[in-house]
PDB file of C-alpha atoms in Angstrom:
ATOM      1  CA  MET D   1     -59.849 -37.808 198.861  1.00 62.00           C
ATOM      2  CA  ALA D   2     -60.299 -38.199 195.100  1.00 68.00           C
ATOM      3  CA  PRO D   3     -56.850 -36.764 194.178  1.00 71.00           C
ATOM      4  CA  PHE D   4     -55.316 -38.929 196.911  1.00 75.00           C
ATOM      5  CA  ALA D   5     -56.995 -42.060 195.519  1.00 80.00           C
ATOM      6  CA  ALA D   6     -55.977 -41.124 191.986  1.00 83.00           C
ATOM      7  CA  ALA D   7     -52.351 -40.887 193.098  1.00 82.00           C
ATOM      8  CA  ILE D   8     -52.242 -44.390 194.593  1.00 85.00           C
ATOM      9  CA  ALA D   9     -54.692 -46.189 192.276  1.00 85.00           C
ATOM     10  CA  PRO D  10     -52.067 -47.158 189.623  1.00 86.00           C
ATOM     11  CA  ALA D  11     -50.224 -49.222 192.242  1.00 84.00           C
ATOM     12  CA  LEU D  12     -53.477 -50.994 193.181  1.00 85.00           C
ATOM     13  CA  PRO D  13     -55.218 -52.049 189.953  1.00 86.00           C
ATOM     14  CA  HIS D  14     -57.250 -54.692 191.806  1.00 85.00           C
ATOM     15  CA  VAL D  15     -58.846 -52.095 194.107  1.00 87.00           C
ATOM     16  CA  ARG D  16     -62.123 -50.326 193.398  1.00 85.00           C
ATOM     17  CA  PHE D  17     -62.216 -46.917 195.104  1.00 88.00           C
ATOM     18  CA  VAL D  18     -65.619 -45.820 196.431  1.00 89.00           C
ATOM     19  CA  LEU D  19     -65.383 -42.186 197.538  1.00 89.00           C
ATOM     20  CA  PRO D  20     -68.643 -40.876 198.998  1.00 92.00           C
ATOM     21  CA  THR D  21     -69.061 -37.145 199.553  1.00 92.00           C
ATOM     22  CA  ALA D  22     -70.499 -35.901 202.816  1.00 94.00           C
ATOM     23  CA  PRO D  23     -73.917 -34.237 202.545  1.00 94.00           C
ATOM     24  CA  ALA D  24     -74.186 -30.457 202.773  1.00 95.00           C
ATOM     25  CA  ILE D  25     -75.470 -29.569 206.248  1.00 95.00           C
ATOM     26  CA  PRO D  26     -75.395 -26.491 208.515  1.00 93.00           C
ATOM     27  CA  VAL D  27     -72.311 -26.618 210.745  1.00 94.00           C
ATOM     28  CA  GLY D  28     -72.718 -24.816 214.053  1.00 92.00           C
ATOM     29  CA  ILE D  29     -69.055 -24.042 214.688  1.00 91.00           C
ATOM     30  CA  ASN D  30     -69.007 -22.196 211.333  1.00 90.00           C
ATOM     31  CA  GLU D  31     -72.001 -20.026 212.262  1.00 90.00           C
ATOM     32  CA  GLY D  32     -74.441 -22.445 210.667  1.00 89.00           C
ATOM     33  CA  ALA D  33     -72.895 -22.188 207.201  1.00 93.00           C
ATOM     34  CA  VAL D  34     -73.993 -25.046 204.954  1.00 96.00           C
ATOM     35  CA  MET D  35     -71.037 -27.184 203.869  1.00 94.00           C
ATOM     36  CA  PRO D  36     -70.150 -30.825 203.261  1.00 94.00           C
ATOM     37  CA  ALA D  37     -69.917 -32.550 206.654  1.00 95.00           C
ATOM     38  CA  TRP D  38     -70.524 -36.056 207.971  1.00 96.00           C
ATOM     39  CA  PHE D  39     -71.828 -34.589 211.241  1.00 94.00           C
ATOM     40  CA  ASP D  40     -72.383 -31.230 212.919  1.00 94.00           C
ATOM     41  CA  ILE D  41     -69.819 -29.671 215.222  1.00 92.00           C
ATOM     42  CA  HIS D  42     -71.837 -27.496 217.586  1.00 90.00           C
ATOM     43  CA  ALA D  43     -68.744 -25.915 219.157  1.00 83.00           C
ATOM     44  CA  PHE D  44     -65.174 -27.011 219.814  1.00 78.00           C
ATOM     45  CA  GLY D  45     -65.401 -30.355 221.587  1.00 80.00           C
ATOM     46  CA  LYS D  46     -69.192 -30.641 221.145  1.00 87.00           C
ATOM     47  CA  TYR D  47     -70.139 -33.018 218.362  1.00 90.00           C
ATOM     48  CA  ASP D  48     -73.396 -34.390 217.031  1.00 92.00           C
ATOM     49  CA  GLU D  49     -72.889 -38.011 218.059  1.00 91.00           C
ATOM     50  CA  GLN D  50     -76.158 -39.069 216.421  1.00 92.00           C
ATOM     51  CA  GLY D  51     -74.911 -37.504 213.186  1.00 94.00           C
ATOM     52  CA  VAL D  52     -71.766 -39.642 213.427  1.00 93.00           C
ATOM     53  CA  LEU D  53     -73.859 -42.772 214.036  1.00 93.00           C
ATOM     54  CA  ASP D  54     -76.126 -41.879 211.091  1.00 95.00           C
ATOM     55  CA  SER D  55     -73.021 -41.579 208.911  1.00 96.00           C
ATOM     56  CA  VAL D  56     -71.832 -44.967 210.170  1.00 95.00           C
ATOM     57  CA  ASP D  57     -75.191 -46.408 209.099  1.00 96.00           C
ATOM     58  CA  TYR D  58     -74.676 -44.857 205.661  1.00 96.00           C
ATOM     59  CA  VAL D  59     -71.230 -46.478 205.457  1.00 96.00           C
ATOM     60  CA  LYS D  60     -72.798 -49.810 206.399  1.00 95.00           C
ATOM     61  CA  SER D  61     -75.197 -49.400 203.458  1.00 96.00           C
ATOM     62  CA  LEU D  62     -72.256 -48.726 201.115  1.00 95.00           C
ATOM     63  CA  ILE D  63     -70.501 -51.870 202.319  1.00 95.00           C
ATOM     64  CA  ALA D  64     -73.685 -53.890 201.800  1.00 95.00           C
ATOM     65  CA  SER D  65     -73.993 -52.429 198.307  1.00 93.00           C
ATOM     66  CA  GLU D  66     -70.424 -53.427 197.415  1.00 92.00           C
ATOM     67  CA  GLN D  67     -71.200 -56.946 198.573  1.00 92.00           C
ATOM     68  CA  ALA D  68     -74.470 -57.136 196.630  1.00 93.00           C
ATOM     69  CA  THR D  69     -73.522 -55.382 193.392  1.00 92.00           C
ATOM     70  CA  ALA D  70     -69.802 -56.068 193.012  1.00 90.00           C
ATOM     71  CA  GLY D  71     -69.480 -59.303 194.985  1.00 92.00           C
ATOM     72  CA  ILE D  72     -66.797 -57.833 197.260  1.00 92.00           C
ATOM     73  CA  ARG D  73     -66.395 -59.822 200.467  1.00 92.00           C
ATOM     74  CA  PRO D  74     -66.191 -57.769 203.691  1.00 94.00           C
ATOM     75  CA  ASP D  75     -62.688 -59.113 204.363  1.00 94.00           C
ATOM     76  CA  ARG D  76     -61.605 -57.444 201.089  1.00 93.00           C
ATOM     77  CA  ILE D  77     -62.959 -54.006 202.056  1.00 95.00           C
ATOM     78  CA  VAL D  78     -60.925 -51.244 203.707  1.00 96.00           C
ATOM     79  CA  LEU D  79     -62.786 -48.346 205.278  1.00 96.00           C
ATOM     80  CA  GLY D  80     -60.937 -45.056 205.500  1.00 96.00           C
ATOM     81  CA  GLY D  81     -61.531 -41.377 205.916  1.00 96.00           C
ATOM     82  CA  PHE D  82     -59.928 -37.966 206.239  1.00 96.00           C
ATOM     83  CA  SER D  83     -60.819 -35.511 209.033  1.00 96.00           C
ATOM     84  CA  GLN D  84     -64.540 -36.067 209.775  1.00 96.00           C
ATOM     85  CA  GLY D  85     -64.361 -39.143 207.537  1.00 96.00           C
ATOM     86  CA  CYS D  86     -61.699 -40.479 209.899  1.00 96.00           C
ATOM     87  CA  VAL D  87     -64.091 -40.014 212.834  1.00 96.00           C
ATOM     88  CA  VAL D  88     -66.750 -41.990 210.958  1.00 96.00           C
ATOM     89  CA  ALA D  89     -64.304 -44.746 209.946  1.00 97.00           C
ATOM     90  CA  LEU D  90     -62.904 -45.198 213.466  1.00 96.00           C
ATOM     91  CA  THR D  91     -66.407 -45.189 214.972  1.00 94.00           C
ATOM     92  CA  ALA D  92     -67.553 -47.736 212.374  1.00 95.00           C
ATOM     93  CA  SER D  93     -64.627 -49.970 213.329  1.00 95.00           C
ATOM     94  CA  MET D  94     -66.251 -50.424 216.731  1.00 92.00           C
ATOM     95  CA  ARG D  95     -69.778 -51.011 215.427  1.00 93.00           C
ATOM     96  CA  LEU D  96     -69.600 -53.080 212.232  1.00 95.00           C
ATOM     97  CA  GLU D  97     -70.802 -56.657 212.504  1.00 94.00           C
ATOM     98  CA  SER D  98     -68.577 -57.818 209.608  1.00 94.00           C
ATOM     99  CA  LYS D  99     -64.795 -58.111 209.811  1.00 96.00           C
ATOM    100  CA  LEU D 100     -63.158 -55.854 207.231  1.00 97.00           C
ATOM    101  CA  ALA D 101     -59.641 -56.015 205.775  1.00 97.00           C
ATOM    102  CA  GLY D 102     -58.532 -52.779 207.415  1.00 97.00           C
ATOM    103  CA  PHE D 103     -59.265 -49.252 208.571  1.00 97.00           C
ATOM    104  CA  ILE D 104     -57.486 -46.016 207.656  1.00 97.00           C
ATOM    105  CA  GLY D 105     -57.884 -42.798 209.626  1.00 97.00           C
ATOM    106  CA  LEU D 106     -56.137 -39.640 208.418  1.00 97.00           C
ATOM    107  CA  SER D 107     -56.022 -36.230 210.110  1.00 97.00           C
ATOM    108  CA  GLY D 108     -58.900 -37.067 212.420  1.00 96.00           C
ATOM    109  CA  PHE D 109     -59.899 -38.086 215.927  1.00 95.00           C
ATOM    110  CA  MET D 110     -62.411 -40.134 217.884  1.00 93.00           C
ATOM    111  CA  LEU D 111     -65.500 -38.798 219.590  1.00 87.00           C
ATOM    112  CA  PRO D 112     -64.682 -37.920 223.191  1.00 81.00           C
ATOM    113  CA  LYS D 113     -66.003 -40.063 226.003  1.00 70.00           C
ATOM    114  CA  ALA D 114     -66.656 -39.156 229.601  1.00 53.00           C
ATOM    115  CA  ALA D 115     -63.894 -40.277 231.936  1.00 52.00           C
ATOM    116  CA  ASP D 116     -66.356 -42.290 234.044  1.00 52.00           C
ATOM    117  CA  GLU D 117     -67.961 -44.064 231.065  1.00 57.00           C
ATOM    118  CA  GLY D 118     -66.969 -47.272 229.397  1.00 62.00           C
ATOM    119  CA  GLU D 119     -66.398 -47.396 225.647  1.00 72.00           C
ATOM    120  CA  THR D 120     -70.006 -46.580 224.740  1.00 72.00           C
ATOM    121  CA  LEU D 121     -69.359 -46.578 220.978  1.00 77.00           C
ATOM    122  CA  LEU D 122     -68.216 -50.204 221.090  1.00 81.00           C
ATOM    123  CA  THR D 123     -71.093 -52.480 220.092  1.00 84.00           C
ATOM    124  CA  SER D 124     -69.181 -55.138 218.119  1.00 89.00           C
ATOM    125  CA  THR D 125     -65.836 -56.881 218.416  1.00 92.00           C
ATOM    126  CA  ALA D 126     -65.880 -58.203 214.837  1.00 95.00           C
ATOM    127  CA  ASN D 127     -62.866 -56.019 213.980  1.00 96.00           C
ATOM    128  CA  ALA D 128     -60.866 -56.641 217.141  1.00 95.00           C
ATOM    129  CA  SER D 129     -57.966 -58.092 215.110  1.00 96.00           C
ATOM    130  CA  THR D 130     -58.353 -55.929 211.999  1.00 98.00           C
ATOM    131  CA  PRO D 131     -55.293 -53.774 211.184  1.00 98.00           C
ATOM    132  CA  PHE D 132     -55.500 -49.974 211.367  1.00 98.00           C
ATOM    133  CA  LEU D 133     -53.370 -47.255 209.798  1.00 98.00           C
ATOM    134  CA  VAL D 134     -53.674 -43.847 211.448  1.00 98.00           C
ATOM    135  CA  GLY D 135     -51.780 -40.883 209.996  1.00 98.00           C
ATOM    136  CA  HIS D 136     -51.535 -37.283 211.149  1.00 98.00           C
ATOM    137  CA  GLY D 137     -49.489 -34.151 210.501  1.00 98.00           C
ATOM    138  CA  ASP D 138     -47.531 -32.744 213.427  1.00 98.00           C
ATOM    139  CA  VAL D 139     -48.563 -29.143 212.675  1.00 98.00           C
ATOM    140  CA  ASP D 140     -52.247 -29.728 211.904  1.00 97.00           C
ATOM    141  CA  PRO D 141     -54.034 -26.540 213.067  1.00 96.00           C
ATOM    142  CA  MET D 142     -57.558 -28.003 212.693  1.00 93.00           C
ATOM    143  CA  VAL D 143     -57.125 -31.299 214.535  1.00 95.00           C
ATOM    144  CA  LYS D 144     -54.195 -31.266 216.920  1.00 96.00           C
ATOM    145  CA  LEU D 145     -51.785 -34.200 216.826  1.00 97.00           C
ATOM    146  CA  SER D 146     -52.645 -34.958 220.470  1.00 96.00           C
ATOM    147  CA  ARG D 147     -56.203 -35.841 219.412  1.00 95.00           C
ATOM    148  CA  ALA D 148     -54.903 -38.463 216.977  1.00 97.00           C
ATOM    149  CA  GLU D 149     -52.543 -39.774 219.660  1.00 97.00           C
ATOM    150  CA  SER D 150     -55.498 -40.058 222.038  1.00 95.00           C
ATOM    151  CA  ALA D 151     -57.510 -41.979 219.419  1.00 95.00           C
ATOM    152  CA  VAL D 152     -54.618 -44.378 218.861  1.00 96.00           C
ATOM    153  CA  ALA D 153     -54.245 -44.920 222.612  1.00 95.00           C
ATOM    154  CA  ARG D 154     -57.971 -45.713 222.908  1.00 91.00           C
ATOM    155  CA  LEU D 155     -57.861 -48.156 220.020  1.00 94.00           C
ATOM    156  CA  ARG D 156     -54.768 -49.865 221.427  1.00 95.00           C
ATOM    157  CA  ALA D 157     -56.407 -50.062 224.871  1.00 92.00           C
ATOM    158  CA  LEU D 158     -59.149 -52.074 223.143  1.00 90.00           C
ATOM    159  CA  GLY D 159     -56.471 -54.410 221.773  1.00 93.00           C
ATOM    160  CA  ARG D 160     -56.582 -53.024 218.226  1.00 95.00           C
ATOM    161  CA  ASN D 161     -53.572 -53.465 215.943  1.00 96.00           C
ATOM    162  CA  VAL D 162     -52.766 -49.826 215.087  1.00 98.00           C
ATOM    163  CA  GLU D 163     -49.890 -48.561 212.959  1.00 98.00           C
ATOM    164  CA  PHE D 164     -49.474 -44.837 213.703  1.00 98.00           C
ATOM    165  CA  LYS D 165     -47.602 -42.486 211.372  1.00 98.00           C
ATOM    166  CA  THR D 166     -46.767 -38.862 212.086  1.00 98.00           C
ATOM    167  CA  TYR D 167     -45.746 -36.549 209.227  1.00 98.00           C
ATOM    168  CA  HIS D 168     -43.319 -33.727 209.998  1.00 98.00           C
ATOM    169  CA  GLY D 169     -44.424 -30.311 208.784  1.00 97.00           C
ATOM    170  CA  LEU D 170     -47.830 -31.526 207.583  1.00 97.00           C
ATOM    171  CA  GLY D 171     -50.950 -29.515 208.392  1.00 97.00           C
ATOM    172  CA  HIS D 172     -54.566 -30.575 207.828  1.00 96.00           C
ATOM    173  CA  SER D 173     -53.727 -32.165 204.505  1.00 96.00           C
ATOM    174  CA  SER D 174     -51.914 -35.134 203.006  1.00 94.00           C
ATOM    175  CA  CYS D 175     -48.440 -35.601 201.573  1.00 95.00           C
ATOM    176  CA  ASP D 176     -46.548 -37.949 199.270  1.00 93.00           C
ATOM    177  CA  GLN D 177     -45.174 -40.018 202.156  1.00 95.00           C
ATOM    178  CA  GLU D 178     -48.658 -40.514 203.579  1.00 95.00           C
ATOM    179  CA  ALA D 179     -49.926 -41.631 200.148  1.00 93.00           C
ATOM    180  CA  LEU D 180     -47.054 -44.111 199.973  1.00 93.00           C
ATOM    181  CA  ASP D 181     -47.833 -45.417 203.474  1.00 95.00           C
ATOM    182  CA  VAL D 182     -51.511 -45.848 202.567  1.00 95.00           C
ATOM    183  CA  ALA D 183     -50.596 -47.702 199.357  1.00 92.00           C
ATOM    184  CA  ARG D 184     -48.260 -50.026 201.284  1.00 93.00           C
ATOM    185  CA  PHE D 185     -50.925 -50.663 203.911  1.00 96.00           C
ATOM    186  CA  LEU D 186     -53.493 -51.495 201.225  1.00 94.00           C
ATOM    187  CA  MET D 187     -51.088 -53.848 199.443  1.00 93.00           C
ATOM    188  CA  LYS D 188     -50.551 -55.634 202.752  1.00 94.00           C
ATOM    189  CA  VAL D 189     -54.193 -55.997 203.824  1.00 96.00           C
ATOM    190  CA  ILE D 190     -55.769 -56.538 200.373  1.00 94.00           C
ATOM    191  CA  PRO D 191     -53.149 -58.187 198.173  1.00 88.00           C
ATOM    192  CA  GLY D 192     -53.798 -58.415 194.435  1.00 80.00           C
ATOM    193  CA  ASP D 193     -55.740 -60.782 192.190  1.00 66.00           C
ATOM    194  CA  ILE D 194     -58.963 -60.841 194.245  1.00 63.00           C
ATOM    195  CA  PRO D 195     -61.352 -57.871 193.761  1.00 58.00           C
ATOM    196  CA  ALA D 196     -61.314 -55.424 196.651  1.00 59.00           C
ATOM    197  CA  ALA D 197     -62.904 -52.100 197.546  1.00 58.00           C
ATOM    198  CA  LEU D 198     -61.848 -49.014 199.485  1.00 55.00           C
TER     199      LEU D 198
END
């Protein structure tokens, strides 16, 4: 995400970009190879939900730190992520007790839920009216577009305000148009002159 942030930062001089790196952990789907990951993927469709929740707790600590050290109000913070980071950001949107300025989810998905269960990840409605931007490439081989569409449908079923962008010819990556859409979204939800964090 660092090159992505560097590309849009000049248009957002009032925004402080906080870009945490996932810890290196063994990932089951990759034969236990140690790599940066926010949570383990045991096999396709089998995710370490506790690992996701632990990552959400880490994000909560980062938000608290921005409030304490930089004086950034929660309503001036946007939480976003790419791929697994998207999973963490969208999960956090349903669990944070503070209302944020917005959420961005790129090339990711939401943890699956059993058809007979309610929305078990939802523990807070603080961000029920917070805007979301979800972006996804239509030829992503790692996370199929249908998984992003499913996440958007779930969020909208909860009454969330979701702007969904699909990028033609984009795989599991980002593109100039997506960077422009993210910059526009940020300018809308955290306008200038007041310090903000992403």
